[in-house]
Amino acid sequence: MLIKVPALSFRKLENPYFQETHPYWESLPAHYKSMVANLGLDKIETFECFIPASELPKDIPLEETNPRDQHMGSKSQKQIELSLTNDEDFNFHILNKGMAISVESANYNNKTGMVEISLDDLTIHGDIDGGHTYRTIINHQANPLMKIKFVKVEFITNLNETTLPLVAKARNTNIAVQDFTIAELENKFDIVKEALDGTKFLERVSFKQFEDKWDKAKDISIGQILAVLNLFNLSRYGDDNHPTVSYSSKQTPLKYYLDEYDNTSNREENSYFKMDEVAKQIFQLHAEIESDFISVYNKVGGSYGNLTFAKSKEGYKQRVRYSDEPKYLPYKVPEALILPILASFRALLEEDSATKKYKWIANPTTYKNLLIEQLVKLTAEKLKTNGSNPNTLGKDGSHYLTLYMVVQRELMKELLASRKN
């Protein structure tokens, strides 16, 4: 992709790591020189200029290179907009920190005053900082004021898969960049995406900060996905310890995932990679349990609609989160009720000694159909003893253990019966 745009005060900033111009290059230790070369720091070039807001191109890529989506309507964005559209404020190019764009090349023509930028690889080239500024300007480009307002733009060449995330993370400092956003930029969720490839709900998962603000269809977070997968991590949980953090902490499941991703040198040894063949059925189970919970509760526990936390405004609908087709419930069904039940089916999972992948010892759907009334009844009884507070169930290790033992006991009965036969 080639983009031409008028530029004022265009200048090149010399890279201090160019060996020819570095004042102390010869005296640097060898491992410093090696690090500079390995990261490609000596090849990066930086150019700066001012561009009229009215001429800013509308097609600068944002999706792959910017560490978060833009939260239009946030306090910082509103401040940008106020400065940009104020007809008595002509300091926008000074007050606003501007944009940084990763490019293949940037060539300035002194005669025409035009700069030509090349963006060849859209996984590397595009906006890495200033997304709020960029979208705000584009939204107001029809305003005549944009002809006399300018934005500072920095073009950076020769960033790579290693240096791009570092620069993007460092530049986005006004609002702290969440770890999952940088992880997405570094392609660390590839294991999850591959395991869930083909599922319809994957299209609704937000992997970057503010993505759900920009795209309302993104109603599932990667954190929620990892919380579900954490329930079935056989390397972390067994018969005696249970994954309450999947409900009690938003950050811990993400931390567990990233720690394992970073510290497992062989992909085949990664617990989440081992879930590849069972992951889709895990989320199918979640959808089935969530879909059935209200009707089963009414059968074994009383009237679900009378529970304080379940009451909702007239016309309320809760989408069954991981269903293949849009399916809605008339009452709120908190994750605190669903996750402990779902986690109990970890008792049906084992690691295949040959493939090293996780596999089901028995069909989880069959066991769900057989045991769902018992599991929901135990949940209902717990609610009665704790004042109908679902949050305590999501954090209650003894509740997870009780449900897990129900599934485990049924499995043992079946295995013993099959041996006798």
XYZ file of C-alpha atoms in Angstrom:
421
model
C 0.000 0.000 0.000
C 1.362 3.409 -1.034
C 0.047 6.622 0.514
C 1.004 10.160 -0.526
C 0.276 13.077 1.764
C 1.448 16.719 2.066
C 3.944 17.216 4.876
C 5.379 20.288 6.566
C 8.724 20.534 8.405
C 9.674 17.009 7.331
C 12.912 15.840 8.913
C 14.856 12.668 9.556
C 16.129 11.855 13.054
C 19.459 10.100 12.840
C 19.514 6.741 14.594
C 22.075 6.905 17.433
C 22.739 3.190 16.960
C 24.080 3.583 13.439
C 27.603 2.309 13.906
C 29.114 5.054 11.771
C 27.682 7.862 13.925
C 27.422 6.296 17.391
C 29.887 8.327 19.494
C 30.813 5.414 21.765
C 30.361 2.420 19.434
C 33.939 1.221 19.570
C 33.985 1.259 23.356
C 30.728 -0.673 23.793
C 30.989 -4.228 25.194
C 30.550 -6.967 22.606
C 27.252 -8.221 24.078
C 25.732 -4.721 23.718
C 26.712 -4.638 20.060
C 25.269 -8.118 19.605
C 21.972 -7.127 21.226
C 21.653 -4.066 18.998
C 22.248 -6.199 15.911
C 19.942 -9.050 16.998
C 17.028 -6.695 17.660
C 17.710 -4.719 14.503
C 17.996 -1.458 16.463
C 20.719 -0.209 14.128
C 18.344 -0.414 11.147
C 15.405 1.585 12.550
C 14.875 5.035 11.018
C 12.576 7.764 12.318
C 11.010 10.674 10.412
C 8.845 13.504 11.738
C 6.534 16.024 10.131
C 3.274 17.943 10.493
C 0.303 16.969 8.327
C -2.811 19.132 7.790
C -5.715 17.452 9.581
C -7.821 17.853 6.437
C -5.285 15.799 4.436
C -4.739 12.922 6.847
C -5.378 9.692 4.854
C -8.490 7.729 5.789
C -6.973 4.316 5.120
C -4.087 4.066 7.603
C -4.335 0.545 9.097
C -5.105 0.266 12.820
C -6.346 -3.246 13.480
C -3.138 -5.296 13.521
C -0.570 -2.874 14.907
C -2.370 -0.699 17.470
C -2.280 -2.421 20.857
C -5.858 -1.520 21.709
C -9.039 -0.456 19.978
C -10.166 3.114 20.501
C -12.667 3.995 23.215
C -14.425 6.861 21.495
C -16.243 8.855 24.134
C -13.611 8.343 26.822
C -12.356 11.339 28.813
C -9.041 11.466 26.920
C -10.765 11.213 23.541
C -13.170 14.001 24.462
C -10.203 16.217 25.368
C -8.617 15.519 21.976
C -11.897 16.364 20.254
C -12.340 19.595 22.208
C -8.872 20.831 21.267
C -9.277 19.791 17.644
C -12.638 21.485 17.070
C -12.061 24.642 19.132
C -11.929 27.532 16.656
C -9.923 29.613 19.139
C -7.279 26.950 19.788
C -4.496 26.663 17.206
C -2.069 24.709 19.381
C -3.373 21.240 18.544
C -0.125 20.197 16.855
C 1.792 21.223 19.997
C -0.581 20.021 22.725
C -1.425 16.693 21.107
C 1.375 14.113 21.102
C 0.352 13.079 17.604
C 0.641 9.748 15.794
C 3.329 7.128 15.330
C 3.102 4.910 12.253
C 5.211 1.864 11.434
C 6.072 1.906 7.708
C 8.235 0.090 5.214
C 9.638 3.379 3.931
C 9.043 7.131 3.991
C 10.311 9.287 1.108
C 9.912 13.059 0.992
C 9.862 15.109 -2.206
C 11.239 18.611 -1.554
C 9.744 19.978 -4.768
C 6.160 18.839 -4.223
C 6.141 18.854 -0.432
C 4.675 15.374 -0.475
C 5.774 12.370 1.560
C 5.182 8.890 0.154
C 4.884 6.101 2.700
C 4.821 2.399 1.952
C 2.947 -0.102 4.115
C 3.721 -3.545 2.725
C 3.062 -5.879 5.663
C -0.103 -5.004 7.570
C 0.923 -7.174 10.532
C 3.879 -4.811 11.043
C 2.918 -1.593 9.268
C 0.213 0.758 10.523
C -0.747 3.029 13.408
C 1.039 2.038 16.638
C 0.130 5.102 18.699
C -2.384 7.894 18.349
C -5.431 5.847 17.367
C -7.769 8.142 19.319
C -6.235 11.189 17.645
C -6.508 9.531 14.225
C -10.158 8.466 14.547
C -11.141 11.847 16.006
C -9.570 13.726 13.094
C -11.176 11.429 10.511
C -14.578 11.882 12.173
C -14.244 15.676 11.862
C -12.492 15.955 8.510
C -15.469 17.689 6.924
C -15.067 20.551 9.393
C -13.409 23.560 7.629
C -11.226 24.015 10.733
C -9.283 20.896 9.711
C -7.625 22.950 6.961
C -5.859 25.062 9.577
C -5.223 22.367 12.180
C -2.144 20.138 12.013
C -1.156 16.832 13.566
C 2.377 15.712 14.360
C 3.190 12.389 12.711
C 6.186 10.129 13.267
C 7.083 7.471 10.693
C 9.235 4.574 11.918
C 10.846 2.098 9.520
C 12.281 -1.395 10.003
C 10.334 -2.437 13.072
C 9.955 -6.206 13.303
C 7.902 -8.777 15.210
C 10.088 -8.259 18.290
C 10.481 -4.480 18.343
C 6.944 -3.549 17.224
C 5.199 -4.744 20.446
C 7.897 -3.096 22.559
C 7.438 0.253 20.847
C 3.638 0.021 20.802
C 3.493 -0.815 24.511
C 5.878 1.999 25.426
C 4.088 4.612 23.325
C 0.616 3.878 24.682
C 1.084 5.328 28.145
C -1.885 7.700 28.591
C -4.137 4.754 29.391
C -2.311 1.678 30.677
C -2.195 -1.042 28.037
C -3.588 -4.280 29.392
C -1.399 -7.389 29.244
C -3.868 -9.283 27.065
C -3.659 -6.537 24.425
C 0.106 -6.851 24.125
C -0.250 -10.644 24.140
C -2.600 -10.394 21.157
C -0.109 -8.158 19.354
C 2.519 -10.851 19.981
C 0.188 -13.594 18.643
C 0.167 -15.415 21.981
C -3.483 -16.421 21.658
C -2.810 -18.504 18.555
C -3.298 -21.719 20.567
C -6.785 -20.640 21.657
C -7.777 -19.428 18.188
C -6.673 -22.681 16.588
C -8.502 -24.803 19.173
C -11.751 -22.852 18.708
C -11.459 -22.350 14.956
C -14.849 -22.824 13.330
C -16.921 -21.919 16.382
C -19.337 -19.083 15.769
C -18.759 -17.423 19.131
C -15.051 -16.925 18.377
C -16.071 -14.029 16.111
C -17.533 -12.315 19.192
C -14.357 -12.529 21.290
C -12.445 -9.306 21.957
C -8.691 -9.796 22.147
C -7.733 -6.126 22.486
C -8.479 -3.340 24.930
C -11.600 -1.286 24.059
C -12.410 -3.601 21.147
C -15.821 -4.201 22.713
C -16.433 -0.441 22.861
C -15.750 -0.034 19.169
C -17.539 -3.213 18.035
C -20.644 -3.991 20.087
C -20.756 -7.517 18.639
C -17.624 -8.304 20.690
C -19.483 -9.332 23.844
C -17.028 -12.011 25.028
C -13.549 -11.219 26.363
C -10.452 -13.380 25.978
C -10.323 -13.319 29.780
C -13.659 -15.145 29.939
C -12.409 -17.730 27.437
C -9.277 -18.369 29.489
C -11.312 -18.605 32.702
C -13.310 -21.471 31.163
C -10.223 -23.259 29.837
C -8.522 -22.880 33.215
C -11.236 -25.113 34.717
C -9.824 -28.040 32.739
C -6.084 -27.553 33.212
C -4.951 -30.993 34.377
C -1.433 -29.785 35.113
C -2.790 -27.324 37.664
C -5.854 -29.024 39.191
C -6.559 -32.524 40.444
C -8.898 -34.245 42.896
C -7.937 -32.066 45.849
C -7.564 -28.557 44.429
C -10.115 -26.760 42.332
C -10.156 -23.721 39.983
C -12.056 -21.128 42.021
C -9.845 -18.403 40.500
C -11.721 -18.819 37.225
C -14.510 -16.913 38.923
C -12.824 -15.018 41.751
C -10.086 -13.340 39.677
C -10.224 -11.685 36.277
C -6.443 -11.532 35.943
C -5.248 -14.893 37.292
C -6.465 -17.134 34.414
C -4.762 -14.741 31.974
C -1.576 -14.793 34.040
C -1.623 -18.598 34.160
C -2.035 -18.756 30.386
C 0.711 -16.245 29.580
C 3.104 -17.772 32.124
C 2.676 -21.172 30.550
C 2.943 -19.755 27.031
C 6.190 -17.948 27.884
C 7.753 -20.737 29.948
C 6.921 -23.769 27.801
C 9.614 -24.134 25.167
C 7.895 -27.055 23.441
C 4.362 -26.230 22.280
C 3.258 -29.832 22.683
C 3.909 -29.562 26.426
C 1.596 -26.567 26.828
C -1.569 -27.499 28.750
C -3.739 -25.278 26.568
C -2.354 -26.845 23.410
C -3.208 -30.228 24.911
C -6.856 -29.075 25.133
C -7.011 -28.708 21.347
C -9.291 -31.720 20.782
C -11.646 -31.081 23.711
C -11.892 -27.277 23.802
C -14.934 -26.944 21.546
C -16.886 -29.493 23.583
C -15.963 -27.664 26.806
C -17.702 -24.527 25.527
C -20.588 -26.580 24.158
C -21.031 -27.985 27.669
C -21.047 -24.461 29.090
C -23.784 -23.453 26.656
C -25.897 -26.534 27.461
C -25.585 -26.059 31.229
C -26.436 -22.364 30.960
C -29.393 -23.081 28.655
C -30.853 -25.770 30.929
C -30.134 -24.203 34.312
C -33.393 -22.276 34.845
C -35.724 -25.127 33.844
C -33.755 -27.686 35.857
C -33.665 -25.374 38.888
C -37.436 -24.964 38.700
C -37.747 -28.749 38.663
C -35.463 -29.502 41.628
C -35.041 -26.291 43.607
C -38.138 -24.123 43.439
C -38.893 -20.985 41.433
C -35.786 -19.498 39.840
C -37.566 -16.251 38.994
C -38.088 -15.544 42.699
C -34.362 -15.431 43.431
C -33.292 -11.857 44.158
C -30.301 -11.872 41.798
C -32.360 -13.401 38.992
C -34.944 -10.652 38.868
C -34.617 -8.317 35.953
C -36.415 -5.571 34.082
C -39.340 -6.498 31.896
C -38.135 -7.663 28.507
C -34.668 -8.582 29.832
C -32.815 -11.226 27.858
C -29.470 -12.851 28.647
C -27.702 -14.392 25.705
C -26.417 -17.921 26.171
C -22.784 -16.974 25.808
C -21.294 -19.838 23.821
C -24.318 -21.194 21.939
C -23.900 -21.783 18.202
C -27.087 -19.890 17.434
C -28.450 -16.825 19.269
C -30.331 -18.156 22.287
C -31.669 -16.040 25.145
C -32.740 -16.583 28.750
C -35.475 -14.585 30.551
C -33.424 -14.239 33.763
C -29.839 -13.559 34.757
C -27.830 -16.741 35.267
C -24.481 -15.715 36.840
C -21.249 -17.436 35.893
C -20.843 -18.183 39.602
C -23.556 -20.828 39.169
C -22.316 -22.245 35.873
C -18.533 -22.491 36.346
C -18.508 -24.866 39.368
C -20.856 -27.249 37.537
C -18.810 -27.057 34.352
C -15.577 -27.601 36.300
C -16.929 -30.875 37.708
C -16.606 -32.486 34.276
C -12.829 -32.212 34.541
C -13.233 -35.589 36.271
C -13.921 -37.037 32.802
C -10.681 -35.743 31.322
C -7.270 -37.372 31.059
C -4.056 -36.977 29.092
C -3.601 -39.531 26.333
C -0.317 -41.341 26.953
C 0.346 -41.644 23.214
C -0.678 -38.267 21.804
C -0.129 -36.213 25.010
C -3.412 -34.461 24.156
C -6.357 -34.283 26.554
C -9.203 -36.686 25.845
C -12.538 -37.596 27.390
C -12.665 -40.822 29.384
C -16.430 -40.773 28.887
C -18.854 -38.666 26.858
C -19.370 -35.434 28.838
C -22.738 -34.705 27.226
C -24.032 -38.109 28.331
C -22.867 -37.416 31.874
C -24.319 -33.932 31.793
C -27.715 -35.286 30.809
C -27.471 -37.923 33.535
C -26.237 -35.687 36.362
C -27.484 -32.154 35.635
C -30.466 -32.417 38.011
C -28.249 -33.591 40.854
C -25.633 -30.899 40.194
C -28.221 -28.115 40.002
C -29.976 -29.405 43.116
C -26.727 -29.227 45.090
C -26.273 -25.695 43.781
C -29.820 -24.761 44.831
C -29.253 -26.152 48.321
C -26.050 -24.123 48.644
C -27.926 -20.980 47.633
C -30.497 -21.586 50.341
C -27.812 -21.808 53.018
C -25.878 -18.681 51.980
C -28.726 -16.233 51.568
C -29.013 -16.703 47.810
C -25.591 -15.171 47.165
C -24.230 -16.656 43.918
C -20.848 -14.933 44.296
C -19.919 -17.089 47.264
C -20.585 -20.253 45.228
C -18.185 -19.146 42.513
C -15.424 -18.762 45.125
C -16.312 -21.779 47.316
C -13.721 -24.546 46.923
C -15.877 -27.020 48.885
C -18.731 -26.484 46.414
C -16.441 -27.225 43.459
C -15.205 -30.343 45.277
C -18.726 -31.612 45.996
C -19.824 -31.290 42.370
C -16.564 -32.796 41.105
C -17.035 -35.825 43.372
C -20.545 -36.386 41.968
C -19.163 -36.735 38.461
C -16.134 -38.711 39.615
C -18.309 -41.156 41.583
C -20.561 -41.760 38.576
C -17.497 -42.408 36.427
C -16.144 -44.910 38.948
C -19.496 -46.725 38.999
C -19.451 -47.027 35.224
C -15.825 -48.190 35.100
C -16.468 -50.824 37.795
C -19.596 -52.032 36.013
C -17.722 -52.334 32.717
C -15.005 -54.412 34.399
C -17.549 -56.786 35.918
C -19.088 -57.271 32.513
